[in-house]
mmCIF file of N, CA and C in Angstrom:
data_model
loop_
_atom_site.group_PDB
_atom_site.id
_atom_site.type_symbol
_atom_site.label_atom_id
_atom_site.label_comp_id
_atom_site.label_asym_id
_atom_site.label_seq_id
_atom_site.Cartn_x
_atom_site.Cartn_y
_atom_site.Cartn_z
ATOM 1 N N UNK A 1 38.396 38.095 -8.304
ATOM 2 C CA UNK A 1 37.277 37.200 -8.529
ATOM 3 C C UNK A 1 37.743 35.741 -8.597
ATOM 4 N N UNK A 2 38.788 35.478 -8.990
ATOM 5 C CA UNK A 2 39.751 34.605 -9.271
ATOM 6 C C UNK A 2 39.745 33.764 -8.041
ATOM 7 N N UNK A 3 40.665 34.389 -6.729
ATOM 8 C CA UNK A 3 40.209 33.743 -5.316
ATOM 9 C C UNK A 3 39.115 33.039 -5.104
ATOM 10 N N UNK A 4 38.049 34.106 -5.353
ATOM 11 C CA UNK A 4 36.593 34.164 -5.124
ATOM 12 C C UNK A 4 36.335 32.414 -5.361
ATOM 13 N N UNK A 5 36.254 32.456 -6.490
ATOM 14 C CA UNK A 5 36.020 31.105 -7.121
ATOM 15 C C UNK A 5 36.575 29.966 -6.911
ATOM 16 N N UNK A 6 38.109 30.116 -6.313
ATOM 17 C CA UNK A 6 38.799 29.140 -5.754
ATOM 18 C C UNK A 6 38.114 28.634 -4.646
ATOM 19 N N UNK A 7 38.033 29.365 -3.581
ATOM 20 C CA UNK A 7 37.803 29.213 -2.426
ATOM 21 C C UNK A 7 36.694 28.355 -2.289
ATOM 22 N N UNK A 8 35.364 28.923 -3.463
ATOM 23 C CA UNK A 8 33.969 28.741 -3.430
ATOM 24 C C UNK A 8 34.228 26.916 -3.936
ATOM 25 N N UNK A 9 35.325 26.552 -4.598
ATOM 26 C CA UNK A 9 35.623 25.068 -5.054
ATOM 27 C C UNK A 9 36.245 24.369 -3.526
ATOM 28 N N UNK A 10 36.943 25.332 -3.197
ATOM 29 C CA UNK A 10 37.459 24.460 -1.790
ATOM 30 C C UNK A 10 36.266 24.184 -1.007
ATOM 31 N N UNK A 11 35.210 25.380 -0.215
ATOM 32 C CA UNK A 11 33.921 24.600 0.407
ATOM 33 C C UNK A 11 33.104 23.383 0.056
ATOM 34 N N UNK A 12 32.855 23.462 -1.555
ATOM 35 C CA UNK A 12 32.307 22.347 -2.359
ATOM 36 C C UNK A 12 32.965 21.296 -2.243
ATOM 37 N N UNK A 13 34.561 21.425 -2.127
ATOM 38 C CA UNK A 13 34.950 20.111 -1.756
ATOM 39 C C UNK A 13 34.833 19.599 -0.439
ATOM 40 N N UNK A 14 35.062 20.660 0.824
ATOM 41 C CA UNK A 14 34.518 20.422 1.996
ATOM 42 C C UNK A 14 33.008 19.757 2.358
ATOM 43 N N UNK A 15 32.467 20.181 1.270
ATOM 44 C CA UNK A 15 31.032 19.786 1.859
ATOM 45 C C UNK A 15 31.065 18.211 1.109
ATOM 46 N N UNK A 16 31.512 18.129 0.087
ATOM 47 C CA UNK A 16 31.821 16.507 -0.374
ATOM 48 C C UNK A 16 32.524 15.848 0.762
ATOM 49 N N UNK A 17 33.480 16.254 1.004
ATOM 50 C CA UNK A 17 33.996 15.372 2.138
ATOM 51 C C UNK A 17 33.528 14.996 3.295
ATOM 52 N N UNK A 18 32.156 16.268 3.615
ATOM 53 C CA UNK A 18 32.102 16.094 5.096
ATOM 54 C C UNK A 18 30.827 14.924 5.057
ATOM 55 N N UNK A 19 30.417 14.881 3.839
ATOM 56 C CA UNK A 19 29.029 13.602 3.282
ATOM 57 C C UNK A 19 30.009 12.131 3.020
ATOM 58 N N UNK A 20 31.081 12.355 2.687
ATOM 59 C CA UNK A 20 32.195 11.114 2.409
ATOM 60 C C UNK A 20 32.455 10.171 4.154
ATOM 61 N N UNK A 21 32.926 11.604 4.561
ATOM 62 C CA UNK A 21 33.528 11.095 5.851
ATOM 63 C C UNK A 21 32.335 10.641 6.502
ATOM 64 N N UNK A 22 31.303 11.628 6.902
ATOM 65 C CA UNK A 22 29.983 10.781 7.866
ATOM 66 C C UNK A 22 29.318 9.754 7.283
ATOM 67 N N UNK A 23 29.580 9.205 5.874
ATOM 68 C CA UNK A 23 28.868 8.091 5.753
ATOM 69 C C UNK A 23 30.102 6.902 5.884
ATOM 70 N N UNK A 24 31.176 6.875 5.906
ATOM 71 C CA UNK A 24 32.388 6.297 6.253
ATOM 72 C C UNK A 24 32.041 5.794 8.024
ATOM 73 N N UNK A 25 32.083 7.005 8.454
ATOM 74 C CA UNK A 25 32.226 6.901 9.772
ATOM 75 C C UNK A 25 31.161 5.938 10.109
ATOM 76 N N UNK A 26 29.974 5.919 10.289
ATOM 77 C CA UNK A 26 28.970 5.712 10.601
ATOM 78 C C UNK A 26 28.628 4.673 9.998
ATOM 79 N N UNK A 27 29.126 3.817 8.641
ATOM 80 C CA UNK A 27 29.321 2.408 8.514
ATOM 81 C C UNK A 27 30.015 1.833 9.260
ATOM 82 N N UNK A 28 31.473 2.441 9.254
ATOM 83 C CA UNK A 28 32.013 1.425 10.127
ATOM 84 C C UNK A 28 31.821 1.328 11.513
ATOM 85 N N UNK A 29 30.685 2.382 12.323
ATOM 86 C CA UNK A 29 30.148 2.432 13.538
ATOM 87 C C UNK A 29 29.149 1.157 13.595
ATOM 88 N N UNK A 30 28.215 0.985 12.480
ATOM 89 C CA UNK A 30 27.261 -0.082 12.150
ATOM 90 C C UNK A 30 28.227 -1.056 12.290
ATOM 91 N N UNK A 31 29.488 -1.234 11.546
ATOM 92 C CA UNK A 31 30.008 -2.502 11.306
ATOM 93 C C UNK A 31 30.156 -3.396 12.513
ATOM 94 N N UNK A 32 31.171 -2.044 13.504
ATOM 95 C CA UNK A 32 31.705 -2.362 15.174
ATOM 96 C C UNK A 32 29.959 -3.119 15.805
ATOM 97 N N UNK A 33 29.047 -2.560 15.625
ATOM 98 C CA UNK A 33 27.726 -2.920 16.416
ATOM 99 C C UNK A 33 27.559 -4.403 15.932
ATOM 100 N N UNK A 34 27.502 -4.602 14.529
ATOM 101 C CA UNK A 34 27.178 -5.919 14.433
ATOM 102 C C UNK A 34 27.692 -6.741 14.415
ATOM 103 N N UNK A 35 29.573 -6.583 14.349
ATOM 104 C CA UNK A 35 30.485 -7.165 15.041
ATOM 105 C C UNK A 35 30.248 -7.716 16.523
ATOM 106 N N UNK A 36 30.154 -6.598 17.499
ATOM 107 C CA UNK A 36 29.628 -6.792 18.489
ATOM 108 C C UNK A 36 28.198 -7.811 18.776
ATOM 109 N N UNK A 37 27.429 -7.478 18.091
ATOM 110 C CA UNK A 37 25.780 -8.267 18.456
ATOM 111 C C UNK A 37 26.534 -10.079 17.858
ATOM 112 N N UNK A 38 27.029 -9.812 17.153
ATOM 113 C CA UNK A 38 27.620 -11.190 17.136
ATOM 114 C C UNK A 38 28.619 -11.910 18.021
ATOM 115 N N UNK A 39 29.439 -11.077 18.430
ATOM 116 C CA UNK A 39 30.700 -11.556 19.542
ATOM 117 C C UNK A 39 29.684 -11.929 20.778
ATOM 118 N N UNK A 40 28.821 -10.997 20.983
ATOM 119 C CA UNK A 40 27.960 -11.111 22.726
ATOM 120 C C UNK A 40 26.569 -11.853 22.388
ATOM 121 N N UNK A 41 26.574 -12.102 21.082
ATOM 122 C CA UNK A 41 25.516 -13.031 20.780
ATOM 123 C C UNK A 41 24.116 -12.699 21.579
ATOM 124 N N UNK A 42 24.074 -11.198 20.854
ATOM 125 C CA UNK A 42 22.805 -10.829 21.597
ATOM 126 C C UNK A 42 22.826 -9.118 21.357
ATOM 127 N N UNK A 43 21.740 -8.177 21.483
ATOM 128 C CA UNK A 43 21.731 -7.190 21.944
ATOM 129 C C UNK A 43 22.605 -6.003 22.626
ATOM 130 N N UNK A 44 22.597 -7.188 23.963
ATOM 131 C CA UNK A 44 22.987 -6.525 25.136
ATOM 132 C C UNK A 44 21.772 -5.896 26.485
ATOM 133 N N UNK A 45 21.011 -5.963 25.596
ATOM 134 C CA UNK A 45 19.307 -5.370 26.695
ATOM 135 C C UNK A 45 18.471 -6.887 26.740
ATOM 136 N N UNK A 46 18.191 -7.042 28.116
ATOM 137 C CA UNK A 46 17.351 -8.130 27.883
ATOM 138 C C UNK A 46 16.147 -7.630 28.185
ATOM 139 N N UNK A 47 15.961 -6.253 28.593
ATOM 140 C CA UNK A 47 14.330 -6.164 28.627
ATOM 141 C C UNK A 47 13.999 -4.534 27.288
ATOM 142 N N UNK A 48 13.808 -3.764 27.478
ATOM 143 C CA UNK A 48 13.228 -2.706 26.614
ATOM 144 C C UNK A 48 14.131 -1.898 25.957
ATOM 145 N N UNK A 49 14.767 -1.827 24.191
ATOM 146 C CA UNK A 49 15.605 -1.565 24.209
ATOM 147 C C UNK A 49 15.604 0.216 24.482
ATOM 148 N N UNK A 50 16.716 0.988 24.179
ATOM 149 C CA UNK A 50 16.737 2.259 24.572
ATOM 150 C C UNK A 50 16.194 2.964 23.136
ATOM 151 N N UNK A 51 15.834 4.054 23.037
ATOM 152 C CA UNK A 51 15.262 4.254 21.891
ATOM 153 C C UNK A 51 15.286 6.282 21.812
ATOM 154 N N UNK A 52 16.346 6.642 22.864
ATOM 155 C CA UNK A 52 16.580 8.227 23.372
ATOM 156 C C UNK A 52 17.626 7.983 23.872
ATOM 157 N N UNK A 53 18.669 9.401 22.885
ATOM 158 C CA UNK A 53 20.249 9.909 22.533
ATOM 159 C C UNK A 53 20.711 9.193 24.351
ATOM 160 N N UNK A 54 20.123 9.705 24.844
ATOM 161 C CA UNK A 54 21.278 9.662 26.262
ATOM 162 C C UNK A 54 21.514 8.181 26.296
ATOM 163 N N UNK A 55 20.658 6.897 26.856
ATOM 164 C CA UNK A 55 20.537 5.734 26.672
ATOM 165 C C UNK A 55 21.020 5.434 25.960
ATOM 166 N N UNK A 56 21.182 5.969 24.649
ATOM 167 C CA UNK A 56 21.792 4.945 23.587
ATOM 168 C C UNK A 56 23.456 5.107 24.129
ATOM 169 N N UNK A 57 23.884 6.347 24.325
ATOM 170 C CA UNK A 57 25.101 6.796 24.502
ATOM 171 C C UNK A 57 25.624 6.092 25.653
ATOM 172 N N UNK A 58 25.031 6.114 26.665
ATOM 173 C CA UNK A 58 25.348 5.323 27.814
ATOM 174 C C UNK A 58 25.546 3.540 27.495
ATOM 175 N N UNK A 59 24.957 3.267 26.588
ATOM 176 C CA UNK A 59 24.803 1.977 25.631
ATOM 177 C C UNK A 59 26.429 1.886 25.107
ATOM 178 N N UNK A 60 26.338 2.651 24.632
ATOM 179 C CA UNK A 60 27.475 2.474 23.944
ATOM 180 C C UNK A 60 28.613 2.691 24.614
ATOM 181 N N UNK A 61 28.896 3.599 25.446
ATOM 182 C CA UNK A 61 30.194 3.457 26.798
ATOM 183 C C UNK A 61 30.068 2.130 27.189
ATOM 184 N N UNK A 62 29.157 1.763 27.283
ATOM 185 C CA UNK A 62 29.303 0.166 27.748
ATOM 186 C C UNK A 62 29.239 -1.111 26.474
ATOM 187 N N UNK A 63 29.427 -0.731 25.556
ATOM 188 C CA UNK A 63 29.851 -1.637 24.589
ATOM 189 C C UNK A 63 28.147 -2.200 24.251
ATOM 190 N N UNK A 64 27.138 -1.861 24.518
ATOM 191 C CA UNK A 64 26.077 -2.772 24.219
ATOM 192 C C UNK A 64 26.080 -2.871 22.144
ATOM 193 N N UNK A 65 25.414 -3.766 21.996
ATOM 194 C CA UNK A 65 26.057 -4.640 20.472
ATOM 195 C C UNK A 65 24.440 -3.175 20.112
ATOM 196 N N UNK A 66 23.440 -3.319 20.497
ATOM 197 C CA UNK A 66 22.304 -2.166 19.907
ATOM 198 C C UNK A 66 22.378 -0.962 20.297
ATOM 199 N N UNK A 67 23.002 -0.477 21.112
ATOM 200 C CA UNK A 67 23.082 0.795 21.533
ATOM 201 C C UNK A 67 24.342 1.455 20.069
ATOM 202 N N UNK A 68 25.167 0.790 19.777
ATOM 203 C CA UNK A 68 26.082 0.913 19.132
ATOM 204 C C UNK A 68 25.772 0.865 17.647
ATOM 205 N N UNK A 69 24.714 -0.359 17.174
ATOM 206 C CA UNK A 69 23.987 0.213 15.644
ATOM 207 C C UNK A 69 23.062 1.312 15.798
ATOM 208 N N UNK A 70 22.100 1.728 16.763
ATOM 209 C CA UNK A 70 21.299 2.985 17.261
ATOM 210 C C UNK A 70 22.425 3.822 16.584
ATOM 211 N N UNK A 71 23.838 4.393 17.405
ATOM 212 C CA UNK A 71 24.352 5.095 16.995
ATOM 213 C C UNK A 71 24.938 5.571 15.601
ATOM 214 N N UNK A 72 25.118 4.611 14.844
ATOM 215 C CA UNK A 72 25.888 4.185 14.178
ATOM 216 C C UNK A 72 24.800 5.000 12.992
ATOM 217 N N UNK A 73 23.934 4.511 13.080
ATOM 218 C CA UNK A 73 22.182 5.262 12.863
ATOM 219 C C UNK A 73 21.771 6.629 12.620
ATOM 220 N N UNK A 74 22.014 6.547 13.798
ATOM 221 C CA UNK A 74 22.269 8.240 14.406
ATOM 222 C C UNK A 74 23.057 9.227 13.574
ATOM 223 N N UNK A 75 24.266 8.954 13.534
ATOM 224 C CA UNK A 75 25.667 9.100 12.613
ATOM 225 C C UNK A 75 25.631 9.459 11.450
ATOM 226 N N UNK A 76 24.474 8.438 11.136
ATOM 227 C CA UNK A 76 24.385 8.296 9.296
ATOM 228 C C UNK A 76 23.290 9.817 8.951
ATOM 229 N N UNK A 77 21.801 9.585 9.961
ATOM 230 C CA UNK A 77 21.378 10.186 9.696
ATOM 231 C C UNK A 77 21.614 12.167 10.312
ATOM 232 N N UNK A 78 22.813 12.089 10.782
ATOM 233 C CA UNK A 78 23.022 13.330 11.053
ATOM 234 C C UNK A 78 24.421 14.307 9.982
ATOM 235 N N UNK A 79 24.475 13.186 9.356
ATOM 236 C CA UNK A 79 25.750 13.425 8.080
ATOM 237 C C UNK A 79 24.803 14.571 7.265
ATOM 238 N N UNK A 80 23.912 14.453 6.387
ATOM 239 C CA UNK A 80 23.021 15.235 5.632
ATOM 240 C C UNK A 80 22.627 16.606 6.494
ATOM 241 N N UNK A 81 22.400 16.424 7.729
ATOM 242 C CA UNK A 81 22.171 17.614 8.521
ATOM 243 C C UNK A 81 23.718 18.691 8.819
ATOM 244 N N UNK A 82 24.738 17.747 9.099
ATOM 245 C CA UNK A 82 26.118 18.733 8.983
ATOM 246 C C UNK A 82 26.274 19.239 7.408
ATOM 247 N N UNK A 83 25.881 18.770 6.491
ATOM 248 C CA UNK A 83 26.166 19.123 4.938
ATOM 249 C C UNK A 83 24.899 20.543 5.272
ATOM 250 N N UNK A 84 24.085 20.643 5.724
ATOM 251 C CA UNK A 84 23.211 21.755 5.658
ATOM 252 C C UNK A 84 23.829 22.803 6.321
ATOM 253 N N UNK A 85 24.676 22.764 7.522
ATOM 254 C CA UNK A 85 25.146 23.518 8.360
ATOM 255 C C UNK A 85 26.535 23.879 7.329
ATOM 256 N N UNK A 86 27.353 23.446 6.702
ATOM 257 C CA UNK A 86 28.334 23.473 5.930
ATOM 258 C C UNK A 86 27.396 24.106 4.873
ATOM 259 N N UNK A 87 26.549 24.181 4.149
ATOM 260 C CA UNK A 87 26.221 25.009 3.317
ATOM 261 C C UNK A 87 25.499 26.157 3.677
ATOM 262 N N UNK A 88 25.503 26.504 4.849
ATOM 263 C CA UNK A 88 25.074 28.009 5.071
ATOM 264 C C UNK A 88 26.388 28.734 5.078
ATOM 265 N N UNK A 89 27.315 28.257 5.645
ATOM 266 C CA UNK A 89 28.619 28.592 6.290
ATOM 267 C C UNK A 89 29.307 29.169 4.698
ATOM 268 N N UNK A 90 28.984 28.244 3.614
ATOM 269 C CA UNK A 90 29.303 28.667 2.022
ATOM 270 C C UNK A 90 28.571 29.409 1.595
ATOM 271 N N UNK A 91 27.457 29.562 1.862
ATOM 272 C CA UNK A 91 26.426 30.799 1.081
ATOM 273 C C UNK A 91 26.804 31.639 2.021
ATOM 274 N N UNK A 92 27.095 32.228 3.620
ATOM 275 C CA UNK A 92 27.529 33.045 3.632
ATOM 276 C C UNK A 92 28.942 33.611 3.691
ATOM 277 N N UNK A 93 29.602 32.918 3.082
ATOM 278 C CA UNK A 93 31.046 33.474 2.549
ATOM 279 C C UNK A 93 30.745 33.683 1.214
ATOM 280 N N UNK A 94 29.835 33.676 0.449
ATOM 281 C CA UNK A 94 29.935 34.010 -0.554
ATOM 282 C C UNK A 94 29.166 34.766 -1.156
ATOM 283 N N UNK A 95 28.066 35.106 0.102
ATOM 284 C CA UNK A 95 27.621 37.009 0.452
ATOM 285 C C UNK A 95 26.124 36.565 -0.368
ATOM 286 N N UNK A 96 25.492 35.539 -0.018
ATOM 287 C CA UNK A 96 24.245 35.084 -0.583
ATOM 288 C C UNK A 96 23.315 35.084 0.383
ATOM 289 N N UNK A 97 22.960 36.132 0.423
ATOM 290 C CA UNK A 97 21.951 36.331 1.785
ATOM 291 C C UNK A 97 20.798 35.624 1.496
ATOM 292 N N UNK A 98 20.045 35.762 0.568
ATOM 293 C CA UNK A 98 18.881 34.687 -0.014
ATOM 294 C C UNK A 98 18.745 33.350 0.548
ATOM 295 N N UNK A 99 20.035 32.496 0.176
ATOM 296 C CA UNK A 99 20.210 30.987 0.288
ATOM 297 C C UNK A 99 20.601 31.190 1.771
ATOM 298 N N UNK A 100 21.193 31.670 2.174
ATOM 299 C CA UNK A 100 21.978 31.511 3.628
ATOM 300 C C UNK A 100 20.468 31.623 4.499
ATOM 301 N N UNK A 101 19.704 32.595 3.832
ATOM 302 C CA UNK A 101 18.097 32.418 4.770
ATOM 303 C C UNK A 101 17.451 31.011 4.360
ATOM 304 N N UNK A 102 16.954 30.719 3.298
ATOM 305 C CA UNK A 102 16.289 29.571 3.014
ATOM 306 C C UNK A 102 17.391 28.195 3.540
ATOM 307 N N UNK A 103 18.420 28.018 3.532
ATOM 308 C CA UNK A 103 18.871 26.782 3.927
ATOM 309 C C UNK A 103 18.919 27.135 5.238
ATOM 310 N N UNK A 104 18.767 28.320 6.544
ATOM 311 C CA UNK A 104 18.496 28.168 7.769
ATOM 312 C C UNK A 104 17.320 27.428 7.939
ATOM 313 N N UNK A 105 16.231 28.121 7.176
ATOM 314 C CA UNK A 105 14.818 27.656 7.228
ATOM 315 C C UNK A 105 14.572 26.193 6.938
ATOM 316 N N UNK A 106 15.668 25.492 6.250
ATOM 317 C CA UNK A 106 15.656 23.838 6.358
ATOM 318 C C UNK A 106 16.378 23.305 6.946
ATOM 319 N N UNK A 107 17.100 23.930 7.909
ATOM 320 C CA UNK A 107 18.084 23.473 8.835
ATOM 321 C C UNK A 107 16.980 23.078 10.028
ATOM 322 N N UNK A 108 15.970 24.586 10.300
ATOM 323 C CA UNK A 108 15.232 24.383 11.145
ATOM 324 C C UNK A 108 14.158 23.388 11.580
ATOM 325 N N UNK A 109 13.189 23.099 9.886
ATOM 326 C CA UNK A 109 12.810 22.256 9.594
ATOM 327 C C UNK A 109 13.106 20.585 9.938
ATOM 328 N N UNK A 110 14.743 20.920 9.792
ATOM 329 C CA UNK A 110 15.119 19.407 9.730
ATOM 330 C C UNK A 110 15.479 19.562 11.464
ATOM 331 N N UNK A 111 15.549 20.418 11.929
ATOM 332 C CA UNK A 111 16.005 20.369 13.453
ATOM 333 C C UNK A 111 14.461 20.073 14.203
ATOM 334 N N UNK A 112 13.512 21.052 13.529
ATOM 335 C CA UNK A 112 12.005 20.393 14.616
ATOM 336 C C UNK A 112 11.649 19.260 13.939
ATOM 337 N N UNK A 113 11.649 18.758 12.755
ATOM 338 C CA UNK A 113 11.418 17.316 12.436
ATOM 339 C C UNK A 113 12.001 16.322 13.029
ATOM 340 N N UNK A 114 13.256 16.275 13.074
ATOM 341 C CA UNK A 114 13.852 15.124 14.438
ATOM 342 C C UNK A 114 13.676 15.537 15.697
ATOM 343 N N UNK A 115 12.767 16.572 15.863
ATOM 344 C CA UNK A 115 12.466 16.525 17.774
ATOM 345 C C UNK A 115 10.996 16.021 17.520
ATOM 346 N N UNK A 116 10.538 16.384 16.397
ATOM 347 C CA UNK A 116 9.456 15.235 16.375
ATOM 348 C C UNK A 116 8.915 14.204 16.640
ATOM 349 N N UNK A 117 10.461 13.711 15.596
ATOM 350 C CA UNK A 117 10.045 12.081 15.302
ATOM 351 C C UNK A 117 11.040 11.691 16.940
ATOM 352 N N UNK A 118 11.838 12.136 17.353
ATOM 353 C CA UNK A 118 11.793 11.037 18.603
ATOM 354 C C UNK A 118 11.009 11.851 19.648
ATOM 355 N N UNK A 119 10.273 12.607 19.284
ATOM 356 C CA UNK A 119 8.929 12.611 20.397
ATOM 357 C C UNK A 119 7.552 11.568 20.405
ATOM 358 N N UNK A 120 7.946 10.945 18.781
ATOM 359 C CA UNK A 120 6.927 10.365 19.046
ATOM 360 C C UNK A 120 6.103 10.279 18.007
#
């Protein structure tokens, strides 16, 4: 049982870290963008900006200063969604069939809610 409990502290710390690291990451993705919108003194779009994953991505291979806070965006708000996927992965190592169903069911939630909202 001993293990048991170890292990169940190591995921908990995994799932701290993986909310540490994506909000890390994804500042300093913001930072690079507004670094950028300042170096190019501008955007980068002079007509409609992009506002859908592919565009932005293609944005950002090309250094655009908004395609790059979009992402950066993106980043932040997909950190909370990997912490959901990391906590099924812990409820089922730790044989919690209950939770491992209900946090799918808000995984899903949170998966048709952002096809939502960039539908529109």
């Amino acid at each position: 049982m001993n293990a048991k409990k170890q292990e169940m502290q190591h995921v908990e710390l995994v799932i701290g870290r993986v909310l540490q690291v994506g909000v890390y990451i994804s500042a300093l993705v913001i930072l690079l963008g507004i670094g950028l919108w300042l170096f190019k003194n501008g955007s980068g779009y002079s007509g409609a900006l992009p506002t859908w994953i592919t565009p932005i991505f293609h944005g950002v291979l090309a250094f655009k200063p908004y395609a790059v806070l979009m992402f950066g965006i993106f980043l932040l708000i997909l950190t909370p969604v990997l912490r959901v996927i990391v906590s099924i992965y812990a409820f089922a190592k730790e044989g919690d069939r209950l939770y491992v169903v209900i946090t799918t069911i808000v995984l899903v939630i949170l998966i048709i809610g952002m096809a939502i909202g960039y539908r529109g």
